[in-house]
Coordinates of C-alpha atoms in Angstrom, one line a residue:
M977 CA 0.0 0.0 0.0
K978 CA 1.2 3.5 -0.8
T979 CA 2.6 5.4 2.2
E980 CA 0.2 8.3 1.5
L981 CA -2.8 6.0 1.3
Q982 CA -1.8 4.4 4.6
D983 CA -1.7 7.9 6.1
V984 CA -5.3 8.5 4.9
M985 CA -6.4 5.1 6.3
D986 CA -4.8 5.9 9.7
L987 CA -6.7 9.2 9.8
L988 CA -10.0 7.4 9.0
H989 CA -9.2 4.9 11.8
A990 CA -8.6 7.8 14.1
K991 CA -12.1 9.2 13.1
R992 CA -10.6 12.5 11.9
K993 CA -13.5 14.6 10.5
L994 CA -11.8 16.7 7.8
V995 CA -8.9 15.5 5.6
W996 CA -7.4 17.5 2.8
V997 CA -5.9 15.3 0.0
N998 CA -3.8 17.0 -2.6
T999 CA -3.5 15.0 -5.8
Y1000 CA -3.6 15.3 -9.6
E1001 CA -5.2 11.8 -9.8
E1002 CA -8.6 11.9 -8.4
E1003 CA -9.8 8.6 -9.8
R1004 CA -6.7 6.7 -8.8
F1005 CA -7.1 7.9 -5.2
I1006 CA -10.8 7.0 -5.1
K1007 CA -10.1 3.6 -6.6
D1008 CA -7.2 2.9 -4.1
L1009 CA -9.3 4.1 -1.2
A1010 CA -12.4 2.1 -2.1
L1011 CA -10.4 -1.2 -2.7
N1012 CA -8.4 -0.9 0.5
S1013 CA -11.4 0.1 2.6
K1014 CA -13.1 -3.2 1.7
R1015 CA -10.1 -5.1 2.9
D1016 CA -9.9 -3.1 6.2
A1017 CA -11.9 -4.5 9.1
K1018 CA -12.5 -1.1 10.6
L1019 CA -13.7 0.5 7.3
V1020 CA -15.4 -2.4 5.5
N1021 CA -18.9 -1.1 6.4
Y1022 CA -18.3 2.5 5.5
D1023 CA -20.2 4.1 2.7
I1024 CA -18.0 6.0 0.2
L1025 CA -19.8 8.9 -1.4
E1026 CA -18.3 11.2 -4.0
W1027 CA -19.5 14.7 -4.9
S1028 CA -18.5 17.0 -7.8
A1029 CA -20.0 20.3 -9.0
A1030 CA -20.6 18.6 -12.4
S1031 CA -22.4 15.4 -11.5
G1032 CA -23.7 15.7 -7.9
V1033 CA -23.5 12.8 -5.4
S1034 CA -22.6 9.2 -6.3
R1035 CA -22.1 6.2 -4.2
V1036 CA -18.8 4.4 -4.9
F1037 CA -18.7 0.6 -4.5
T1038 CA -16.4 -2.3 -5.4
T1039 CA -17.7 -5.2 -7.5
P1040 CA -16.8 -8.8 -6.7
A1041 CA -14.4 -8.7 -9.6
G1042 CA -12.5 -5.8 -8.0
R1043 CA -13.8 -3.0 -10.3
I1044 CA -14.9 0.4 -9.0
E1045 CA -18.4 1.5 -10.0
K1046 CA -20.5 4.5 -9.1
E1047 CA -24.3 4.8 -8.5
I1048 CA -25.9 8.3 -8.7
V1049 CA -27.6 9.3 -5.5
T1050 CA -28.6 12.7 -6.7
D1051 CA -27.6 14.7 -9.8
K1052 CA -28.2 18.0 -7.9
A1053 CA -24.8 19.4 -7.8
Q1054 CA -25.0 22.5 -5.7
P1055 CA -22.5 22.4 -2.7
K1056 CA -25.5 23.1 -0.4
I1057 CA -27.0 19.8 -1.4
V1058 CA -24.1 17.7 -0.3
M1059 CA -23.8 19.6 2.9
D1060 CA -27.5 19.0 3.6
Q1061 CA -26.8 15.3 3.0
I1062 CA -23.9 15.2 5.3
F1063 CA -25.9 16.8 8.1
A1064 CA -28.9 14.6 7.4
E1065 CA -26.6 11.6 8.1
V1066 CA -25.6 13.1 11.4
E1067 CA -29.2 13.5 12.4
K1068 CA -30.4 10.0 11.5
P1069 CA -31.5 7.7 14.3
S1070 CA -29.2 5.0 15.3
N1071 CA -30.9 2.2 13.4
A1072 CA -30.8 4.1 10.1
Y1073 CA -27.3 5.5 10.5
K1074 CA -24.2 4.3 8.6
P1075 CA -20.6 5.5 8.9
S1076 CA -19.6 7.4 5.8
I1077 CA -16.7 8.9 3.9
F1078 CA -17.7 11.9 1.7
I1079 CA -15.2 12.8 -1.0
L1080 CA -15.7 16.3 -2.2
K1081 CA -13.9 17.2 -5.4
D1082 CA -12.5 20.7 -5.7
F1083 CA -14.5 21.8 -2.7
D1084 CA -11.7 24.2 -1.8
Y1085 CA -13.1 26.7 -4.4
F1086 CA -16.5 26.9 -2.5
L1087 CA -14.7 27.2 0.9
E1088 CA -13.0 30.3 -0.4
K1089 CA -16.1 31.8 -2.2
D1090 CA -19.0 30.9 0.0
E1091 CA -19.1 32.0 3.7
V1092 CA -22.1 29.7 4.4
I1093 CA -20.3 26.6 3.0
Y1094 CA -17.2 27.5 5.1
R1095 CA -19.4 27.9 8.2
R1096 CA -21.1 24.6 7.7
I1097 CA -17.8 22.8 7.3
R1098 CA -16.6 24.3 10.4
D1099 CA -19.8 23.5 12.3
F1100 CA -19.4 19.9 11.1
V1101 CA -15.9 19.7 12.5
E1102 CA -16.7 21.4 15.8
I1103 CA -19.9 19.6 16.8
Q1104 CA -19.3 16.8 19.3
T1105 CA -21.8 14.1 18.2
R1106 CA -21.8 10.9 16.2
T1107 CA -20.0 12.8 13.3
N1108 CA -16.9 11.0 14.5
D1109 CA -18.1 8.2 12.2
I1110 CA -18.3 10.6 9.2
T1111 CA -15.2 12.0 7.5
I1112 CA -15.1 14.6 4.8
I1113 CA -12.2 14.3 2.3
V1114 CA -11.6 17.4 0.3
L1115 CA -9.9 16.2 -2.9
T1116 CA -8.1 18.8 -4.8
S1117 CA -4.9 19.7 -6.7
N1118 CA -4.6 22.9 -4.7
T1119 CA -2.0 22.6 -2.0
N1120 CA -3.2 25.6 0.0
V1121 CA -5.7 24.9 2.8
P1122 CA -7.7 28.0 3.6
A1123 CA -6.0 29.7 6.6
R1124 CA -9.3 29.6 8.6
L1125 CA -9.4 25.7 8.3
N1126 CA -5.7 25.1 8.6
R1127 CA -5.8 23.9 12.3
L1128 CA -8.9 21.9 11.8
T1129 CA -7.8 19.7 8.9
Y1130 CA -5.2 17.1 8.2
T1131 CA -3.3 17.3 4.9
V1132 CA -2.0 14.4 2.8
S1133 CA -0.2 14.7 -0.5
Y1134 CA -1.1 11.8 -2.7
S1135 CA 2.0 11.6 -4.8
L1136 CA 2.5 10.5 -8.4
P1137 CA 3.0 6.8 -9.1
K1138 CA 6.3 5.3 -8.1
E1139 CA 8.6 3.6 -10.5
D1140 CA 7.3 0.1 -9.6
E1141 CA 3.7 1.2 -10.3
I1142 CA 4.6 2.5 -13.7
R1143 CA 6.6 -0.7 -14.4
D1144 CA 3.6 -2.8 -13.4
Y1145 CA 1.4 -0.9 -15.8
F1146 CA 3.8 -1.1 -18.8
S1147 CA 4.5 -4.8 -18.1
K1148 CA 0.8 -5.7 -18.3
F1149 CA 0.4 -3.5 -21.4
R1150 CA 3.5 -5.0 -23.0
D1151 CA 2.4 -8.6 -22.4
A1152 CA -1.0 -8.0 -24.0
L1153 CA 0.5 -6.0 -26.9
N1154 CA 3.2 -8.5 -27.6
K1155 CA 0.7 -11.4 -27.8
K1156 CA -1.3 -9.4 -30.3
L1157 CA 1.8 -8.4 -32.4
A1158 CA 3.0 -12.1 -32.4
L1159 CA -0.4 -13.2 -33.8
S1160 CA -0.3 -10.5 -36.5
G1161 CA 3.3 -11.3 -37.5
E1162 CA 4.6 -7.9 -36.4
E1163 CA 7.4 -9.1 -34.1
D1164 CA 9.6 -6.1 -35.1
K1165 CA 7.2 -3.9 -33.1
M1166 CA 7.3 -6.0 -29.9
I1167 CA 8.5 -4.5 -26.7
D1168 CA 11.6 -6.0 -25.2
D1169 CA 12.9 -5.6 -21.6
K1170 CA 15.3 -2.8 -22.6
L1171 CA 12.6 -0.6 -24.2
L1172 CA 10.3 -1.4 -21.2
E1173 CA 12.9 0.0 -18.8
Q1174 CA 13.4 3.1 -21.0
L1175 CA 9.6 3.7 -21.0
V1176 CA 9.5 3.3 -17.2
K1177 CA 12.4 5.8 -16.7
S1178 CA 11.0 8.3 -19.2
S1179 CA 7.6 8.2 -17.5
A1180 CA 8.9 9.3 -14.1
G1181 CA 6.9 12.3 -13.0
L1182 CA 3.8 11.5 -15.1
S1183 CA 0.4 10.6 -13.7
I1184 CA -1.1 7.2 -14.4
Q1185 CA -3.7 9.0 -16.6
E1186 CA -0.9 10.6 -18.6
V1187 CA 0.9 7.2 -19.0
E1188 CA -2.4 5.6 -20.2
A1189 CA -2.9 8.5 -22.6
F1190 CA 0.6 8.1 -24.0
S1191 CA 0.0 4.3 -24.5
K1192 CA -3.3 4.9 -26.4
I1193 CA -1.9 7.7 -28.6
S1194 CA 1.3 5.7 -29.4
L1195 CA -0.6 2.5 -30.1
A1196 CA -3.0 4.4 -32.5
S1197 CA -0.1 6.2 -34.3
T1198 CA 2.7 3.6 -34.4
A1199 CA 1.0 0.3 -33.4
T1200 CA 3.4 0.0 -30.5
L1201 CA 4.9 2.0 -27.7
D1202 CA 7.3 4.6 -29.2
L1203 CA 9.6 6.7 -27.0
S1204 CA 9.4 9.6 -29.5
V1205 CA 5.7 9.8 -29.0
L1206 CA 6.3 10.0 -25.2
H1207 CA 8.9 12.7 -25.8
G1208 CA 6.4 14.7 -27.9
M1209 CA 3.8 14.4 -25.2
K1210 CA 6.1 15.7 -22.5
L1211 CA 7.0 18.7 -24.7
D1212 CA 3.3 19.4 -25.0
L1213 CA 3.0 19.4 -21.2
I1214 CA 5.8 21.9 -21.0
E1215 CA 4.2 24.3 -23.5
R1216 CA 0.8 24.1 -21.8
T1217 CA 2.1 25.3 -18.5
G1218 CA 2.7 28.8 -19.8
V1219 CA 5.6 29.2 -17.4
L1220 CA 8.1 26.7 -18.9
E1221 CA 9.9 26.9 -22.2
Y1222 CA 11.7 24.0 -23.9
K1223 CA 14.9 25.1 -25.6
E1224 CA 16.6 23.2 -28.3
T1225 CA 20.3 24.1 -27.9
K1226 CA 23.2 23.7 -30.2
A1227 CA 25.6 25.7 -28.0
T1228 CA 28.9 24.1 -27.2
M1229 CA 31.7 24.9 -24.8
D1230 CA 34.2 25.6 -27.6
K1231 CA 32.1 28.7 -28.5
I1232 CA 32.9 30.2 -25.1
G1233 CA 36.2 32.1 -24.8
G1234 CA 38.1 31.8 -21.6
N1235 CA 36.4 30.5 -18.4
E1236 CA 38.8 27.5 -18.3
A1237 CA 38.2 26.6 -14.7
F1238 CA 34.5 26.4 -15.3
K1239 CA 35.0 24.3 -18.5
Q1240 CA 37.2 21.8 -16.5
W1241 CA 34.4 21.6 -13.9
V1242 CA 31.9 20.9 -16.7
S1243 CA 34.1 18.0 -17.9
D1244 CA 34.1 16.5 -14.4
I1245 CA 30.3 17.0 -14.2
K1246 CA 29.8 15.1 -17.4
M1247 CA 31.7 12.2 -15.9
A1248 CA 29.5 12.3 -12.8
F1249 CA 26.4 11.7 -15.0
S1250 CA 27.9 8.6 -16.7
P1251 CA 26.5 5.1 -16.1
E1252 CA 29.9 4.1 -14.5
A1253 CA 29.5 6.9 -11.9
E1254 CA 25.9 5.8 -11.2
A1255 CA 27.1 2.2 -10.8
F1256 CA 29.9 3.3 -8.5
G1257 CA 27.3 5.1 -6.3
L1258 CA 28.4 8.7 -7.0
P1259 CA 25.5 11.1 -6.3
K1260 CA 24.4 13.1 -9.3
P1261 CA 25.4 16.8 -9.4
K1262 CA 22.6 19.2 -8.4
G1263 CA 23.7 22.3 -10.3
Y1264 CA 25.2 25.7 -9.8
L1265 CA 24.6 29.4 -9.3
A1266 CA 26.2 31.6 -11.9
L1267 CA 27.0 35.2 -10.7
G1268 CA 28.2 38.1 -12.8
I1269 CA 27.2 41.2 -14.7
P1270 CA 25.1 40.8 -17.9
G1271 CA 26.9 39.7 -21.0
T1272 CA 29.5 37.4 -19.3
S1273 CA 28.2 34.1 -20.9
K1274 CA 26.3 32.9 -17.8
T1275 CA 23.2 31.9 -19.8
Y1276 CA 25.1 30.7 -22.8
A1277 CA 27.2 28.5 -20.6
A1278 CA 24.1 26.8 -19.3
E1279 CA 22.9 26.2 -22.9
A1280 CA 26.3 24.8 -23.8
L1281 CA 26.3 22.5 -20.8
A1282 CA 22.9 21.1 -21.8
G1283 CA 24.3 20.6 -25.3
E1284 CA 27.4 18.9 -24.1
M1285 CA 25.4 16.5 -21.9
N1286 CA 22.8 15.9 -24.6
I1287 CA 19.9 16.6 -22.3
P1288 CA 16.9 18.9 -22.8
M1289 CA 17.0 22.4 -21.4
I1290 CA 13.9 23.8 -19.8
Q1291 CA 13.6 27.5 -18.7
L1292 CA 11.3 28.4 -15.8
S1293 CA 9.9 31.9 -15.5
L1294 CA 8.7 32.2 -11.9
S1295 CA 7.3 35.7 -12.6
K1296 CA 4.8 34.2 -15.1
I1297 CA 3.4 31.9 -12.3
M1298 CA 1.7 34.7 -10.5
D1299 CA -2.1 34.7 -10.8
R1300 CA -4.8 36.8 -9.2
K1301 CA -6.9 33.8 -8.1
V1302 CA -6.3 32.6 -4.6
G1303 CA -4.1 29.5 -4.6
A1304 CA -3.7 29.6 -8.4
S1305 CA 0.0 30.8 -8.3
E1306 CA 1.0 28.0 -5.9
Q1307 CA -0.9 25.5 -8.0
R1308 CA 0.9 26.6 -11.2
A1309 CA 4.3 26.4 -9.4
M1310 CA 3.6 22.8 -8.2
E1311 CA 2.5 21.8 -11.7
A1312 CA 5.6 23.3 -13.2
F1313 CA 7.9 21.5 -10.8
R1314 CA 6.0 18.2 -11.5
I1315 CA 6.5 18.6 -15.3
I1316 CA 10.2 19.5 -14.8
K1317 CA 10.7 16.3 -12.9
A1318 CA 8.8 14.4 -15.6
N1319 CA 11.4 15.5 -18.1
A1320 CA 14.4 14.4 -16.1
P1321 CA 17.2 14.0 -16.9
C1322 CA 17.2 17.6 -18.0
L1323 CA 18.8 21.0 -17.3
L1324 CA 16.5 23.6 -15.6
L1325 CA 17.5 27.2 -16.1
I1326 CA 16.2 30.0 -13.9
D1327 CA 17.6 33.2 -15.5
E1328 CA 18.2 36.3 -13.4
V1329 CA 16.8 34.6 -10.4
E1330 CA 17.0 37.7 -8.2
K1331 CA 14.2 39.3 -10.4
E1332 CA 12.2 36.1 -10.5
I1333 CA 11.9 35.9 -6.7
G1334 CA 11.9 39.6 -5.9
G1335 CA 9.7 40.5 -3.1
V1336 CA 10.2 37.4 -0.9
A1337 CA 11.1 39.4 2.1
S1338 CA 7.9 41.6 1.9
S1339 CA 5.6 39.0 0.5
N1340 CA 3.4 38.6 3.6
S1341 CA 2.5 42.3 3.5
T1342 CA 2.4 42.8 -0.3
D1343 CA 0.8 39.7 -1.8
G1344 CA -0.6 37.7 1.1
G1345 CA 2.5 35.5 1.2
T1346 CA 2.1 34.1 -2.4
V1347 CA 5.7 34.8 -3.5
S1348 CA 7.0 33.4 -0.2
R1349 CA 5.0 30.2 -0.7
I1350 CA 6.3 29.8 -4.2
F1351 CA 9.8 30.4 -3.0
A1352 CA 9.3 27.7 -0.4
Q1353 CA 8.2 25.3 -3.2
L1354 CA 11.4 26.2 -5.1
L1355 CA 13.5 25.4 -2.0
K1356 CA 11.7 22.1 -1.4
F1357 CA 12.3 21.2 -5.1
L1358 CA 16.0 22.0 -4.7
N1359 CA 16.3 19.9 -1.5
D1360 CA 14.5 16.9 -2.9
N1361 CA 15.9 17.0 -6.4
K1362 CA 18.0 14.1 -7.6
E1363 CA 17.6 14.0 -11.4
V1364 CA 17.4 17.6 -12.6
F1365 CA 20.5 19.7 -13.1
V1366 CA 19.6 23.2 -12.0
V1367 CA 21.3 26.4 -13.2
M1368 CA 20.4 29.7 -11.7
T1369 CA 22.0 33.0 -13.0
S1370 CA 22.1 36.3 -11.1
N1371 CA 23.4 39.8 -11.9
D1372 CA 22.9 41.0 -8.4
V1373 CA 23.8 38.6 -5.6
S1374 CA 22.9 41.2 -2.9
K1375 CA 19.2 40.6 -3.7
L1376 CA 19.3 36.8 -3.3
P1377 CA 17.8 35.4 -0.1
S1378 CA 20.4 33.6 2.0
E1379 CA 18.3 30.4 2.0
L1380 CA 18.8 30.0 -1.7
T1381 CA 22.6 30.0 -1.6
R1382 CA 23.2 27.9 1.5
S1383 CA 25.3 24.8 1.1
G1384 CA 23.6 21.6 -0.1
R1385 CA 21.0 23.2 -2.4
L1386 CA 23.5 23.4 -5.3
D1387 CA 27.0 22.1 -5.9
A1388 CA 28.8 25.4 -6.6
K1389 CA 28.7 29.2 -7.0
W1390 CA 30.6 30.4 -10.1
Y1391 CA 31.6 34.0 -10.7
F1392 CA 31.7 35.0 -14.4
G1393 CA 33.8 38.2 -14.5
L1394 CA 35.1 40.6 -17.2
P1395 CA 37.5 38.6 -19.4
N1396 CA 41.2 39.3 -19.1
N1397 CA 43.5 39.9 -22.0
T1398 CA 44.0 36.3 -23.0
E1399 CA 40.3 35.6 -22.8
R1400 CA 39.3 38.7 -24.8
K1401 CA 41.7 37.5 -27.5
E1402 CA 40.0 34.1 -27.6
I1403 CA 36.5 35.6 -27.6
A1404 CA 37.4 38.0 -30.4
R1405 CA 38.9 35.2 -32.4
I1406 CA 35.7 33.1 -32.0
H1407 CA 33.4 35.9 -33.2
L1408 CA 35.7 37.2 -36.0
D1409 CA 35.9 33.6 -37.3
S1410 CA 32.1 33.4 -37.3
T1411 CA 32.0 36.3 -39.8
N1412 CA 34.1 34.3 -42.4
K1413 CA 36.1 37.5 -43.2
P1414 CA 39.9 37.6 -43.3
Y1415 CA 41.9 39.3 -40.5
D1416 CA 45.5 39.2 -39.3
E1417 CA 47.1 38.6 -35.9
E1418 CA 47.9 42.3 -35.5
L1419 CA 44.2 43.2 -35.7
L1420 CA 43.4 40.6 -33.1
N1421 CA 46.0 42.2 -30.8
D1422 CA 44.5 45.6 -31.4
F1423 CA 41.0 44.1 -30.7
V1424 CA 42.2 43.0 -27.2
S1425 CA 43.6 46.5 -26.4
A1426 CA 40.5 48.3 -27.8
T1427 CA 38.0 46.3 -25.7
A1428 CA 39.4 46.7 -22.2
N1429 CA 36.6 46.2 -19.6
Y1430 CA 34.3 44.8 -22.3
T1431 CA 32.0 41.8 -21.6
G1432 CA 32.0 38.8 -23.9
A1433 CA 28.6 40.0 -25.4
E1434 CA 30.1 43.5 -26.1
I1435 CA 33.1 41.9 -27.8
K1436 CA 30.7 39.9 -30.0
E1437 CA 28.7 43.0 -30.8
A1438 CA 31.9 44.8 -31.8
A1439 CA 33.1 41.9 -34.0
Q1440 CA 29.8 41.7 -35.8
G1441 CA 29.6 45.4 -36.2
M1442 CA 32.8 45.4 -38.1
V1443 CA 31.1 43.6 -41.0
K1444 CA 29.0 46.7 -41.8
Y1445 CA 32.1 48.9 -42.2
L1446 CA 34.0 46.3 -44.2
F1447 CA 31.0 46.1 -46.5
N1448 CA 31.1 49.8 -47.1
D1449 CA 34.8 49.6 -48.1
F1450 CA 34.1 46.6 -50.2
V1451 CA 31.5 48.5 -52.2
E1452 CA 33.7 51.6 -52.5
R1453 CA 37.1 50.0 -53.2
G1454 CA 36.9 46.2 -53.1
Q1455 CA 38.3 45.8 -49.5
E1456 CA 37.8 42.2 -48.4
S1457 CA 39.6 41.9 -45.1
F1458 CA 39.2 43.6 -41.7
T1459 CA 41.4 46.4 -40.7
T1460 CA 42.0 48.3 -37.4
E1461 CA 39.9 51.1 -38.8
H1462 CA 36.9 48.9 -39.0
L1463 CA 37.6 47.7 -35.5
M1464 CA 37.7 51.2 -34.0
K1465 CA 34.6 52.4 -35.8
S1466 CA 32.7 49.4 -34.5
V1467 CA 34.1 49.7 -31.0
A1468 CA 33.1 53.4 -30.9
T1469 CA 29.4 52.3 -31.2
V1470 CA 29.5 49.9 -28.2
V1471 CA 29.2 51.4 -24.7
P1472 CA 30.5 48.9 -22.2
I1473 CA 28.4 48.3 -19.1
Y1474 CA 31.7 48.9 -17.1
D1475 CA 31.5 52.6 -17.8
S1476 CA 28.2 53.1 -16.1
S1477 CA 28.4 50.4 -13.4
R1478 CA 32.1 50.3 -12.4
E1479 CA 31.4 50.5 -8.7
S1480 CA 28.8 47.8 -8.6
I1481 CA 31.0 45.5 -10.8
L1482 CA 34.0 46.0 -8.5
S1483 CA 31.7 45.4 -5.5
L1484 CA 30.4 42.1 -6.9
E1485 CA 34.0 41.1 -7.8
T1486 CA 35.1 41.7 -4.2
W1487 CA 32.1 39.7 -2.9
A1488 CA 32.9 36.8 -5.2
R1489 CA 36.6 36.7 -4.4
T1490 CA 36.0 34.7 -1.2
R1491 CA 32.5 33.4 -1.8
A1492 CA 32.5 31.9 -5.3
L1493 CA 34.7 30.0 -7.7
N1494 CA 36.1 32.1 -10.5
A1495 CA 35.1 30.7 -13.9
S1496 CA 38.4 32.0 -15.3
G1497 CA 40.5 30.3 -12.7
Q1498 CA 42.3 33.5 -11.9
E1499 CA 42.5 34.7 -8.3
Q1500 CA 40.9 38.1 -9.1
N1501 CA 39.7 40.0 -12.0
Q1502 CA 42.3 42.1 -13.8
S1503 CA 40.0 44.9 -14.8
S1504 CA 42.3 47.6 -13.2
Q1505 CA 45.2 46.4 -15.3
Y1506 CA 43.5 46.7 -18.7
A1507 CA 44.9 49.0 -21.3
D1508 CA 43.0 52.1 -22.2
P1509 CA 41.4 51.8 -25.7
N1510 CA 42.5 55.4 -26.4
D1511 CA 46.1 54.1 -26.4
I1512 CA 45.3 52.8 -29.9
I1513 CA 45.5 55.8 -32.3
V1514 CA 44.1 55.2 -35.7
E1515 CA 43.3 58.0 -38.2
L1516 CA 39.7 57.5 -39.2

């Protein structure tokens, strides 16, 4: 029996009056409860009644064959009707009374919107009569119990199916399908043990309903169970959240200039994800926090890491989670984290995380604690996470809550600073090569001197801008290779962030010196040693 189901059974044995069950799988929970209640000596005589705003009240019972069936008691679906029925049970004489479990689907909505309904639920919990033999289970995907009921109810999260449950489902499906394929002479479509295990691993984080939907869709389109169909279904789940974005990345580490210490670390990380490391018992890396000013390859490095590891990259926008409806933001966050887990192994990117979780400190007074609760979900995800590699980037570490950066949530904090001379030369070479236009080593050296205190993004902008000036000279006099004149014209159009943010950059650099690993591997940034671009004098 599932641990969560045992928790519910224990609460029923203890005659708790109000239980809040959080789940995405209503029918699975109801089926599990009904089947196990009939095997339980203390609950075997209980009536199980189900209410929904769409279909009214139905009695749930188990057939001798072990199937779950429902019998309509009333199709009147107003929440008042079911509350009247509950209180009618309370008031019945002893010879007509029967212990009951009332499962109320999505009843949390009415508890928030209807003061009378809330009052009647509270009266039911408070009155000291035979209601100890009646339990109300609020069945919902909303994790937030109304504050006024928080101390009167017991909460159970009915989790998604475990690996063994998914394997059991696929094994039964495989056996039936393989028999059919053998009879039709389609042995090439039969599912072997290797594919079965791949299906099980790839279905982690999905509900049983979603697994069943995949099986039916795949069978209809391919006549077997196809991993590519499962992959497509998971991408659809990502898109439907509205807060997650799937990113196809072709980025590679060799397109990043400098940052040699970080690249070496990435090489070690890749080894830690290998089958050999897993067999050895090495824990999988959790991820890292990338600090630095905009334009220092923090985001691109994450894309390159996903590309190097050949895993999907999913970007989460926490700011898009916010919703005006009570509890909706928290619900969207929970759904997003569920789908992220369902796509493991993957890389999760939270870009500029300080903006995404801004307002945590003042959340209780500004938004009723919504941002604070979403932040708590993020922390729980980071604590429990074992399969998703998480990358968070930040331009301003001073705005990050200390809880986010404490040891154990991620593997490392990396500081991406302004590139030094050697790194600027490497970055310039990468971007000049991408233009497919000739240049000489002297121009490359001039590029290094002309871009002191430039970020990698600003160096890229300068390199790409040179093409425009070369084209003008090509039209006028047939010039085909870059010159220092083209370089200086292009550099003059780029205003480095260092010029306007020197103090904050040096402050961040000072903070990172003893609190983060330097992506370049150097002890400190050499920005104060850079040459002045005005030292290069070119007659324009």
